[in-house]
Structure formats: structure tokens, C-alpha cells
Amino acid sequence: MDGAETFVTPTFGRRVGSMLRLDFYRLFHTPVLFAFLAIAAIIPAMVLSLSGVDMSPPNRSAHTEDITAITMPIYGNAWQMVESTANPMHAVNADDGPIDMGRFMNINMLFIFAGVLMSIFVAHDYGSGFVKNIFAVHPRKADYVISKTAIGLFGGAGMILTYLLGTVAAGLLTGKAFDVDVGGLVCCLISKALLMGVFCSLFAAVAMFFRKSFWVTVVVTFVFGMMLYPAASVATLDSTVATVLTVLAASAVGTLAIGSVSGLILRRRDLA
């Protein structure tokens, strides 16, 4: 009609781009991201410095020694911090040997940290009521899911980078070897980065389901992360191009499927 204002529905790219700009602006203007990046760099330094140390209580009795002994593994090579052992630990072993806590202290912890990073943003959106303003401007729930998952992916990628820098620095300071199959290491790291997508999708769904209960979200994220350690450990220092392609296909399918569940969660539940 003459004189009538024409409204054009924003394209998918513009909608998502607008949401991403909002979330990334918030991400870089809060100390949360930088705190996680620092933690990711400190972990390998801490573990390598404690390599081989007996962490057991000094006054444990002889008859309980088999179940209370806790040791940090001996790392001869710095790259073992990517996958701590030749046979990565997926759960506490049931044998009578010492509990090797160091097997949990590897790069796979970063998946959980990325989940917590997303949880902080989602909990703040709902706890402060800011989410109502977001959905007033961005009514498509899928845009919110994509943006929050991207926050986790970006944060996770950054943590992988600082973790590697921390590993190299700590390895040099503690005199560890750096011998490695470069191709296997590269394929391993690419696979880890690809796995971050499906992990972030899962943890985003958890964060949106328990959106106002931040500590419940953190606990559930931690539990799921520990349960899914076998999936994260599929990428080892012996990874190949076939590993990368397999992880890529699985991550793509998993990310899309879980992202759809997140959108359904948001559509079926109110904003309060």
C-alpha cells in the first residue's frame, strides 16, 4: 500500500549474527572467559609439577592402604597431558591398585568447563530476566540455541589453545620430553575440537532445562561430562584422518539432534 511501511523478515544469517554479536560482546566484557582460559593453562602446569607425587593421607592405616592410596602418574612426555595414558581412564578402576587421579586431569576436562561457561550465561539470562528482552527482539528460539552453543565452542577452542600453551611451558620448565607423532597429535587435537560441538550442544540443552538453577546445571554438567569421558577419549595421540572424519560425522549428527532438543525445550517451557 502507498505510504505503508514495509517490514522485511530478517534472514537467518542476520538474525543469528545479531544474537552472536550480543553474546560475544557480553563474553568479552565479563571476566568469566578469561578466568576459564587461565584455569585451562594452569591445569597442565599443576599436573606435570605433581607428576609421580603420592597424594595419599600420611596417616592412613595399613589395612586401608589399598583403597585410599592416591597417586599422580609419572609423565615422561608433556604430550601425555592431551591423553594422559596409553589406555585413557574412563572411570575409576575396580582393581585394588592406587587410584590414579591424574588420568582425569587431561584436556577432556575442557569439555566440562565449556559447559559451565554456557551455563553461566543461560542462568544469568533467566535469573536477571534479560531473556525476556532477548526473545522480544529475537523470537526464534533456534537463534538462542545456536548463539549459546557458539559461546561454548569459542570458549572451548580458546581453552584448548591456552591448555596447549600451558602444556608446552610446563613441559619445558619440568624437563619433559616432547617426542610425538605430529600427524597423530594434529588429528587428535582436530578431533577434540570437533567433539566440542556435540558436547556443547548437550551441555547447552542441560543449561536451558535447568536454566534458573545454576548449581544444579553445574552438577548435572559435571556428571554427564564424567560419564562421557569414553567418548572424549576416542581421540588419542594415535588418531588418524579416519578418526577425524568419524568424529566429524558423529559430531555433526549429534550437534543437530541435540540442538533440536534444546529448541524444543525452549518452545515448550515459559520464560519464567
Tab-separated table of N, CA, C and O in Angstrom, residues 127-231:
chain	number	residue	atom	x	y	z
A	127	GLY	N	17.922	-15.651	35.244
A	127	GLY	CA	17.889	-15.148	36.616
A	127	GLY	C	17.657	-13.649	36.679
A	127	GLY	O	16.989	-13.151	37.591
A	128	SER	N	18.198	-12.915	35.704
A	128	SER	CA	18.056	-11.456	35.684
A	128	SER	C	16.812	-11.002	34.936
A	128	SER	O	16.445	-9.828	34.992
A	129	GLY	N	16.180	-11.929	34.221
A	129	GLY	CA	15.032	-11.559	33.403
A	129	GLY	C	15.413	-10.993	32.053
A	129	GLY	O	14.544	-10.610	31.256
A	130	PHE	N	16.715	-10.927	31.757
A	130	PHE	CA	17.188	-10.371	30.500
A	130	PHE	C	16.701	-11.172	29.308
A	130	PHE	O	16.592	-10.655	28.190
A	131	VAL	N	16.382	-12.455	29.541
A	131	VAL	CA	15.943	-13.312	28.450
A	131	VAL	C	14.660	-12.794	27.798
A	131	VAL	O	14.424	-13.001	26.603
A	132	LYS	N	13.821	-12.111	28.580
A	132	LYS	CA	12.582	-11.561	28.016
A	132	LYS	C	12.900	-10.493	26.972
A	132	LYS	O	12.225	-10.396	25.941
A	133	ASN	N	13.922	-9.690	27.245
A	133	ASN	CA	14.342	-8.687	26.267
A	133	ASN	C	14.933	-9.349	25.030
A	133	ASN	O	14.719	-8.899	23.902
A	134	ILE	N	15.679	-10.439	25.263
A	134	ILE	CA	16.296	-11.143	24.139
A	134	ILE	C	15.232	-11.693	23.205
A	134	ILE	O	15.284	-11.497	21.987
A	135	PHE	N	14.222	-12.383	23.775
A	135	PHE	CA	13.207	-13.003	22.937
A	135	PHE	C	12.212	-11.997	22.371
A	135	PHE	O	11.478	-12.313	21.433
A	136	ALA	N	12.172	-10.804	22.941
A	136	ALA	CA	11.341	-9.755	22.356
A	136	ALA	C	11.926	-9.294	21.024
A	136	ALA	O	11.202	-8.941	20.094
A	137	VAL	N	13.263	-9.317	20.941
A	137	VAL	CA	13.949	-8.889	19.722
A	137	VAL	C	14.264	-10.086	18.820
A	137	VAL	O	14.229	-9.988	17.596
A	138	HIS	N	14.534	-11.232	19.462
A	138	HIS	CA	14.896	-12.457	18.725
A	138	HIS	C	13.925	-13.577	19.114
A	138	HIS	O	14.250	-14.412	19.958
A	139	PRO	N	12.737	-13.584	18.538
A	139	PRO	CA	11.732	-14.570	18.949
A	139	PRO	C	12.053	-16.014	18.548
A	139	PRO	O	11.461	-16.943	19.091
A	140	ARG	N	12.960	-16.204	17.604
A	140	ARG	CA	13.285	-17.557	17.164
A	140	ARG	C	14.167	-18.239	18.220
A	140	ARG	O	15.289	-17.823	18.471
A	141	LYS	N	13.643	-19.295	18.833
A	141	LYS	CA	14.386	-19.989	19.887
A	141	LYS	C	15.653	-20.645	19.348
A	141	LYS	O	16.645	-20.780	20.054
A	142	ALA	N	15.618	-21.044	18.074
A	142	ALA	CA	16.798	-21.681	17.477
A	142	ALA	C	17.987	-20.728	17.468
A	142	ALA	O	19.137	-21.159	17.633
A	143	ASP	N	17.722	-19.430	17.279
A	143	ASP	CA	18.815	-18.458	17.276
A	143	ASP	C	19.513	-18.431	18.636
A	143	ASP	O	20.737	-18.323	18.712
A	144	TYR	N	18.733	-18.514	19.695
A	144	TYR	CA	19.282	-18.506	21.052
A	144	TYR	C	20.149	-19.746	21.281
A	144	TYR	O	21.246	-19.660	21.835
A	145	VAL	N	19.666	-20.901	20.828
A	145	VAL	CA	20.407	-22.155	20.983
A	145	VAL	C	21.733	-22.079	20.229
A	145	VAL	O	22.793	-22.440	20.762
A	146	ILE	N	21.692	-21.613	18.990
A	146	ILE	CA	22.904	-21.525	18.174
A	146	ILE	C	23.912	-20.583	18.813
A	146	ILE	O	25.112	-20.880	18.893
A	147	SER	N	23.436	-19.440	19.298
A	147	SER	CA	24.337	-18.450	19.871
A	147	SER	C	25.007	-18.963	21.139
A	147	SER	O	26.225	-18.812	21.326
A	148	LYS	N	24.232	-19.597	22.024
A	148	LYS	CA	24.811	-20.095	23.266
A	148	LYS	C	25.782	-21.256	22.994
A	148	LYS	O	26.819	-21.368	23.646
A	149	THR	N	25.448	-22.095	22.025
A	149	THR	CA	26.366	-23.181	21.659
A	149	THR	C	27.658	-22.609	21.088
A	149	THR	O	28.751	-23.117	21.365
A	150	ALA	N	27.535	-21.541	20.316
A	150	ALA	CA	28.722	-20.897	19.750
A	150	ALA	C	29.602	-20.312	20.846
A	150	ALA	O	30.840	-20.342	20.745
A	151	ILE	N	28.981	-19.798	21.899
A	151	ILE	CA	29.751	-19.289	23.034
A	151	ILE	C	30.595	-20.412	23.628
A	151	ILE	O	31.784	-20.249	23.935
A	152	GLY	N	29.968	-21.581	23.810
A	152	GLY	CA	30.694	-22.720	24.350
A	152	GLY	C	31.810	-23.176	23.424
A	152	GLY	O	32.922	-23.482	23.868
A	153	LEU	N	31.529	-23.230	22.119
A	153	LEU	CA	32.531	-23.656	21.142
A	153	LEU	C	33.729	-22.706	21.126
A	153	LEU	O	34.887	-23.136	21.134
A	154	PHE	N	33.440	-21.417	21.118
A	154	PHE	CA	34.516	-20.424	21.087
A	154	PHE	C	35.337	-20.501	22.368
A	154	PHE	O	36.569	-20.514	22.332
A	155	GLY	N	34.642	-20.549	23.499
A	155	GLY	CA	35.351	-20.653	24.769
A	155	GLY	C	36.151	-21.941	24.859
A	155	GLY	O	37.296	-21.945	25.329
A	156	GLY	N	35.556	-23.048	24.387
A	156	GLY	CA	36.256	-24.323	24.410
A	156	GLY	C	37.497	-24.309	23.538
A	156	GLY	O	38.550	-24.822	23.926
A	157	ALA	N	37.384	-23.717	22.349
A	157	ALA	CA	38.546	-23.631	21.451
A	157	ALA	C	39.648	-22.787	22.080
A	157	ALA	O	40.839	-23.123	21.992
A	158	GLY	N	39.246	-21.691	22.713
A	158	GLY	CA	40.232	-20.848	23.386
A	158	GLY	C	40.910	-21.580	24.529
A	158	GLY	O	42.129	-21.451	24.740
A	159	MET	N	40.149	-22.381	25.266
A	159	MET	CA	40.726	-23.139	26.376
A	159	MET	C	41.686	-24.228	25.864
A	159	MET	O	42.702	-24.508	26.498
A	160	ILE	N	41.346	-24.845	24.732
A	160	ILE	CA	42.256	-25.827	24.146
A	160	ILE	C	43.586	-25.164	23.804
A	160	ILE	O	44.667	-25.713	24.060
A	161	LEU	N	43.519	-23.952	23.253
A	161	LEU	CA	44.738	-23.234	22.889
A	161	LEU	C	45.577	-22.900	24.116
A	161	LEU	O	46.790	-23.159	24.145
A	162	THR	N	44.951	-22.325	25.149
A	162	THR	CA	45.721	-21.965	26.341
A	162	THR	C	46.202	-23.211	27.083
A	162	THR	O	47.271	-23.199	27.701
A	163	TYR	N	45.432	-24.300	27.001
A	163	TYR	CA	45.866	-25.563	27.603
A	163	TYR	C	47.142	-26.054	26.937
A	163	TYR	O	48.080	-26.502	27.611
A	164	LEU	N	47.190	-25.965	25.614
A	164	LEU	CA	48.383	-26.397	24.884
A	164	LEU	C	49.575	-25.504	25.210
A	164	LEU	O	50.706	-25.981	25.378
A	165	LEU	N	49.333	-24.196	25.316
A	165	LEU	CA	50.413	-23.282	25.681
A	165	LEU	C	50.931	-23.597	27.087
A	165	LEU	O	52.147	-23.590	27.330
A	166	GLY	N	49.993	-23.874	28.003
A	166	GLY	CA	50.384	-24.242	29.356
A	166	GLY	C	51.148	-25.547	29.389
A	166	GLY	O	52.100	-25.710	30.161
A	167	THR	N	50.745	-26.491	28.536
A	167	THR	CA	51.432	-27.780	28.470
A	167	THR	C	52.866	-27.609	27.990
A	167	THR	O	53.804	-28.190	28.554
A	168	VAL	N	53.050	-26.817	26.942
A	168	VAL	CA	54.398	-26.590	26.406
A	168	VAL	C	55.275	-25.887	27.444
A	168	VAL	O	56.426	-26.287	27.691
A	169	ALA	N	54.733	-24.838	28.073
A	169	ALA	CA	55.508	-24.092	29.067
A	169	ALA	C	55.878	-24.978	30.250
A	169	ALA	O	57.037	-24.999	30.699
A	170	ALA	N	54.898	-25.733	30.760
A	170	ALA	CA	55.150	-26.610	31.905
A	170	ALA	C	56.112	-27.728	31.533
A	170	ALA	O	56.968	-28.121	32.334
A	171	GLY	N	55.981	-28.261	30.310
A	171	GLY	CA	56.884	-29.314	29.863
A	171	GLY	C	58.323	-28.842	29.795
A	171	GLY	O	59.252	-29.560	30.187
A	172	LEU	N	58.522	-27.610	29.313
A	172	LEU	CA	59.866	-27.057	29.241
A	172	LEU	C	60.441	-26.819	30.638
A	172	LEU	O	61.619	-27.111	30.901
A	173	LEU	N	59.620	-26.310	31.536
A	173	LEU	CA	60.090	-26.000	32.890
A	173	LEU	C	60.400	-27.258	33.700
A	173	LEU	O	61.275	-27.248	34.558
A	174	THR	N	59.655	-28.336	33.431
A	174	THR	CA	59.862	-29.574	34.200
A	174	THR	C	60.750	-30.571	33.468
A	174	THR	O	60.980	-31.675	33.958
A	175	GLY	N	61.247	-30.192	32.297
A	175	GLY	CA	62.182	-31.042	31.567
A	175	GLY	C	61.564	-32.278	30.940
A	175	GLY	O	62.251	-33.290	30.772
A	176	LYS	N	60.289	-32.204	30.565
A	176	LYS	CA	59.638	-33.357	29.944
A	176	LYS	C	60.017	-33.455	28.464
A	176	LYS	O	60.372	-32.466	27.821
A	177	ALA	N	59.902	-34.652	27.938
A	177	ALA	CA	60.165	-34.868	26.516
A	177	ALA	C	58.974	-34.393	25.693
A	177	ALA	O	57.844	-34.295	26.196
A	178	PHE	N	59.222	-34.088	24.429
A	178	PHE	CA	58.162	-33.643	23.526
A	178	PHE	C	58.085	-34.526	22.278
A	178	PHE	O	57.501	-34.129	21.276
A	179	ASP	N	58.667	-35.714	22.345
A	179	ASP	CA	58.617	-36.617	21.200
A	179	ASP	C	57.177	-37.056	20.955
A	179	ASP	O	56.483	-37.497	21.882
A	180	VAL	N	56.716	-36.938	19.719
A	180	VAL	CA	55.343	-37.300	19.405
A	180	VAL	C	55.200	-37.486	17.904
A	180	VAL	O	55.962	-36.907	17.107
A	181	ASP	N	54.235	-38.290	17.521
A	181	ASP	CA	53.846	-38.400	16.115
A	181	ASP	C	53.037	-37.153	15.786
A	181	ASP	O	51.898	-37.005	16.240
A	182	VAL	N	53.637	-36.232	15.040
A	182	VAL	CA	52.998	-34.936	14.785
A	182	VAL	C	51.636	-35.118	14.118
A	182	VAL	O	50.661	-34.443	14.474
A	183	GLY	N	51.556	-36.036	13.158
A	183	GLY	CA	50.288	-36.279	12.486
A	183	GLY	C	49.219	-36.758	13.454
A	183	GLY	O	48.072	-36.312	13.406
A	184	GLY	N	49.603	-37.676	14.353
A	184	GLY	CA	48.656	-38.169	15.344
A	184	GLY	C	48.213	-37.084	16.300
A	184	GLY	O	47.030	-37.001	16.660
A	185	LEU	N	49.147	-36.218	16.705
A	185	LEU	CA	48.805	-35.114	17.609
A	185	LEU	C	47.843	-34.136	16.944
A	185	LEU	O	46.852	-33.719	17.548
A	186	VAL	N	48.132	-33.783	15.688
A	186	VAL	CA	47.267	-32.848	14.968
A	186	VAL	C	45.864	-33.428	14.793
A	186	VAL	O	44.857	-32.749	15.029
A	187	CYS	N	45.783	-34.682	14.387
A	187	CYS	CA	44.477	-35.326	14.208
A	187	CYS	C	43.730	-35.429	15.533
A	187	CYS	O	42.506	-35.282	15.592
A	188	CYS	N	44.477	-35.669	16.600
A	188	CYS	CA	43.875	-35.747	17.923
A	188	CYS	C	43.254	-34.409	18.304
A	188	CYS	O	42.110	-34.342	18.760
A	189	LEU	N	44.003	-33.325	18.116
A	189	LEU	CA	43.521	-32.003	18.504
A	189	LEU	C	42.337	-31.563	17.639
A	189	LEU	O	41.388	-30.958	18.138
A	190	ILE	N	42.393	-31.879	16.352
A	190	ILE	CA	41.257	-31.558	15.475
A	190	ILE	C	40.016	-32.322	15.930
A	190	ILE	O	38.903	-31.768	15.988
A	191	SER	N	40.201	-33.580	16.272
A	191	SER	CA	39.076	-34.397	16.739
A	191	SER	C	38.504	-33.848	18.047
A	191	SER	O	37.291	-33.825	18.239
A	192	LYS	N	39.388	-33.413	18.951
A	192	LYS	CA	38.922	-32.826	20.209
A	192	LYS	C	38.084	-31.576	19.944
A	192	LYS	O	37.037	-31.356	20.558
A	193	ALA	N	38.555	-30.732	19.006
A	193	ALA	CA	37.825	-29.515	18.676
A	193	ALA	C	36.463	-29.841	18.078
A	193	ALA	O	35.458	-29.179	18.371
A	194	LEU	N	36.404	-30.865	17.233
A	194	LEU	CA	35.129	-31.268	16.633
A	194	LEU	C	34.180	-31.828	17.695
A	194	LEU	O	32.970	-31.576	17.656
A	195	LEU	N	34.723	-32.579	18.633
A	195	LEU	CA	33.894	-33.133	19.706
A	195	LEU	C	33.304	-32.031	20.575
A	195	LEU	O	32.253	-32.219	21.194
A	196	MET	N	33.981	-30.889	20.633
A	196	MET	CA	33.477	-29.779	21.435
A	196	MET	C	32.079	-29.375	20.987
A	196	MET	O	31.256	-28.942	21.791
A	197	GLY	N	31.777	-29.544	19.686
A	197	GLY	CA	30.460	-29.166	19.178
A	197	GLY	C	29.340	-29.974	19.806
A	197	GLY	O	28.355	-29.421	20.303
A	198	VAL	N	29.467	-31.287	19.804
A	198	VAL	CA	28.395	-32.126	20.340
A	198	VAL	C	28.325	-32.015	21.864
A	198	VAL	O	27.239	-32.030	22.453
A	199	PHE	N	29.486	-31.871	22.518
A	199	PHE	CA	29.466	-31.690	23.968
A	199	PHE	C	28.785	-30.375	24.340
A	199	PHE	O	27.982	-30.321	25.275
A	200	CYS	N	29.112	-29.310	23.611
A	200	CYS	CA	28.498	-28.011	23.899
A	200	CYS	C	27.000	-28.041	23.639
A	200	CYS	O	26.224	-27.415	24.365
A	201	SER	N	26.571	-28.752	22.612
A	201	SER	CA	25.139	-28.876	22.341
A	201	SER	C	24.433	-29.563	23.499
A	201	SER	O	23.357	-29.142	23.935
A	202	LEU	N	25.050	-30.635	24.003
A	202	LEU	CA	24.452	-31.361	25.126
A	202	LEU	C	24.384	-30.484	26.367
A	202	LEU	O	23.338	-30.397	27.027
A	203	PHE	N	25.488	-29.823	26.685
A	203	PHE	CA	25.513	-29.011	27.898
A	203	PHE	C	24.639	-27.765	27.758
A	203	PHE	O	24.130	-27.243	28.757
A	204	ALA	N	24.448	-27.275	26.525
A	204	ALA	CA	23.516	-26.166	26.316
A	204	ALA	C	22.091	-26.611	26.621
A	204	ALA	O	21.308	-25.878	27.227
A	205	ALA	N	21.746	-27.839	26.194
A	205	ALA	CA	20.409	-28.380	26.493
A	205	ALA	C	20.210	-28.516	27.999
A	205	ALA	O	19.138	-28.193	28.534
A	206	VAL	N	21.248	-28.979	28.703
A	206	VAL	CA	21.171	-29.099	30.162
A	206	VAL	C	20.971	-27.721	30.789
A	206	VAL	O	20.137	-27.535	31.681
A	207	ALA	N	21.751	-26.731	30.323
A	207	ALA	CA	21.652	-25.380	30.872
A	207	ALA	C	20.274	-24.770	30.649
A	207	ALA	O	19.744	-24.076	31.517
A	208	MET	N	19.670	-25.062	29.503
A	208	MET	CA	18.354	-24.493	29.209
A	208	MET	C	17.242	-25.216	29.955
A	208	MET	O	16.201	-24.639	30.264
A	209	PHE	N	17.450	-26.483	30.253
A	209	PHE	CA	16.448	-27.227	31.007
A	209	PHE	C	16.433	-26.784	32.472
A	209	PHE	O	15.367	-26.586	33.061
A	210	PHE	N	17.617	-26.599	33.053
A	210	PHE	CA	17.722	-26.152	34.453
A	210	PHE	C	18.100	-24.670	34.495
A	210	PHE	O	18.871	-24.246	35.348
A	211	ARG	N	17.539	-23.887	33.616
A	211	ARG	CA	18.040	-22.551	33.313
A	211	ARG	C	18.174	-21.602	34.493
A	211	ARG	O	19.054	-20.755	34.520
A	212	LYS	N	17.313	-21.717	35.514
A	212	LYS	CA	17.393	-20.806	36.651
A	212	LYS	C	18.114	-21.424	37.838
A	212	LYS	O	18.352	-20.761	38.842
A	213	SER	N	18.456	-22.699	37.753
A	213	SER	CA	19.152	-23.376	38.854
A	213	SER	C	20.596	-23.616	38.429
A	213	SER	O	20.955	-24.704	37.965
A	214	PHE	N	21.422	-22.599	38.583
A	214	PHE	CA	22.789	-22.660	38.074
A	214	PHE	C	23.577	-23.811	38.680
A	214	PHE	O	24.256	-24.552	37.964
A	215	TRP	N	23.502	-23.992	39.990
A	215	TRP	CA	24.312	-25.023	40.622
A	215	TRP	C	23.829	-26.425	40.252
A	215	TRP	O	24.644	-27.344	40.140
A	216	VAL	N	22.537	-26.590	40.029
A	216	VAL	CA	22.042	-27.882	39.541
A	216	VAL	C	22.609	-28.147	38.152
A	216	VAL	O	23.034	-29.270	37.831
A	217	THR	N	22.636	-27.108	37.329
A	217	THR	CA	23.193	-27.241	35.982
A	217	THR	C	24.656	-27.656	36.023
A	217	THR	O	25.098	-28.527	35.263
A	218	VAL	N	25.420	-27.039	36.919
A	218	VAL	CA	26.844	-27.349	37.033
A	218	VAL	C	27.039	-28.808	37.449
A	218	VAL	O	27.868	-29.524	36.882
A	219	VAL	N	26.255	-29.264	38.425
A	219	VAL	CA	26.380	-30.638	38.905
A	219	VAL	C	26.034	-31.629	37.787
A	219	VAL	O	26.761	-32.601	37.547
A	220	VAL	N	24.912	-31.385	37.097
A	220	VAL	CA	24.496	-32.284	36.018
A	220	VAL	C	25.520	-32.264	34.880
A	220	VAL	O	25.843	-33.310	34.289
A	221	THR	N	26.049	-31.090	34.565
A	221	THR	CA	27.072	-30.972	33.532
A	221	THR	C	28.308	-31.782	33.906
A	221	THR	O	28.886	-32.501	33.072
A	222	PHE	N	28.716	-31.676	35.164
A	222	PHE	CA	29.887	-32.425	35.627
A	222	PHE	C	29.637	-33.937	35.554
A	222	PHE	O	30.491	-34.691	35.082
A	223	VAL	N	28.457	-34.366	35.996
A	223	VAL	CA	28.134	-35.798	35.978
A	223	VAL	C	28.112	-36.326	34.549
A	223	VAL	O	28.710	-37.365	34.237
A	224	PHE	N	27.433	-35.597	33.647
A	224	PHE	CA	27.390	-36.019	32.246
A	224	PHE	C	28.789	-36.032	31.637
A	224	PHE	O	29.144	-36.927	30.861
A	225	GLY	N	29.588	-35.022	31.983
A	225	GLY	CA	30.938	-34.947	31.440
A	225	GLY	C	31.786	-36.136	31.842
A	225	GLY	O	32.522	-36.698	31.021
A	226	MET	N	31.687	-36.554	33.097
A	226	MET	CA	32.454	-37.708	33.559
A	226	MET	C	31.933	-38.999	32.929
A	226	MET	O	32.713	-39.895	32.583
A	227	MET	N	30.625	-39.092	32.758
A	227	MET	CA	30.049	-40.284	32.138
A	227	MET	C	30.484	-40.419	30.678
A	227	MET	O	30.612	-41.526	30.147
A	228	LEU	N	30.685	-39.266	30.031
A	228	LEU	CA	31.003	-39.281	28.602
A	228	LEU	C	32.500	-39.207	28.322
A	228	LEU	O	32.904	-38.959	27.182
A	229	TYR	N	33.329	-39.418	29.343
A	229	TYR	CA	34.773	-39.439	29.127
A	229	TYR	C	35.195	-40.448	28.045
A	229	TYR	O	36.115	-40.168	27.272
A	230	PRO	N	34.554	-41.630	27.968
A	230	PRO	CA	34.942	-42.560	26.899
A	230	PRO	C	34.792	-41.954	25.504
A	230	PRO	O	35.623	-42.204	24.623
A	231	ALA	N	33.742	-41.142	25.313
A	231	ALA	CA	33.543	-40.514	24.006
A	231	ALA	C	34.641	-39.510	23.716
A	231	ALA	O	35.150	-39.416	22.591
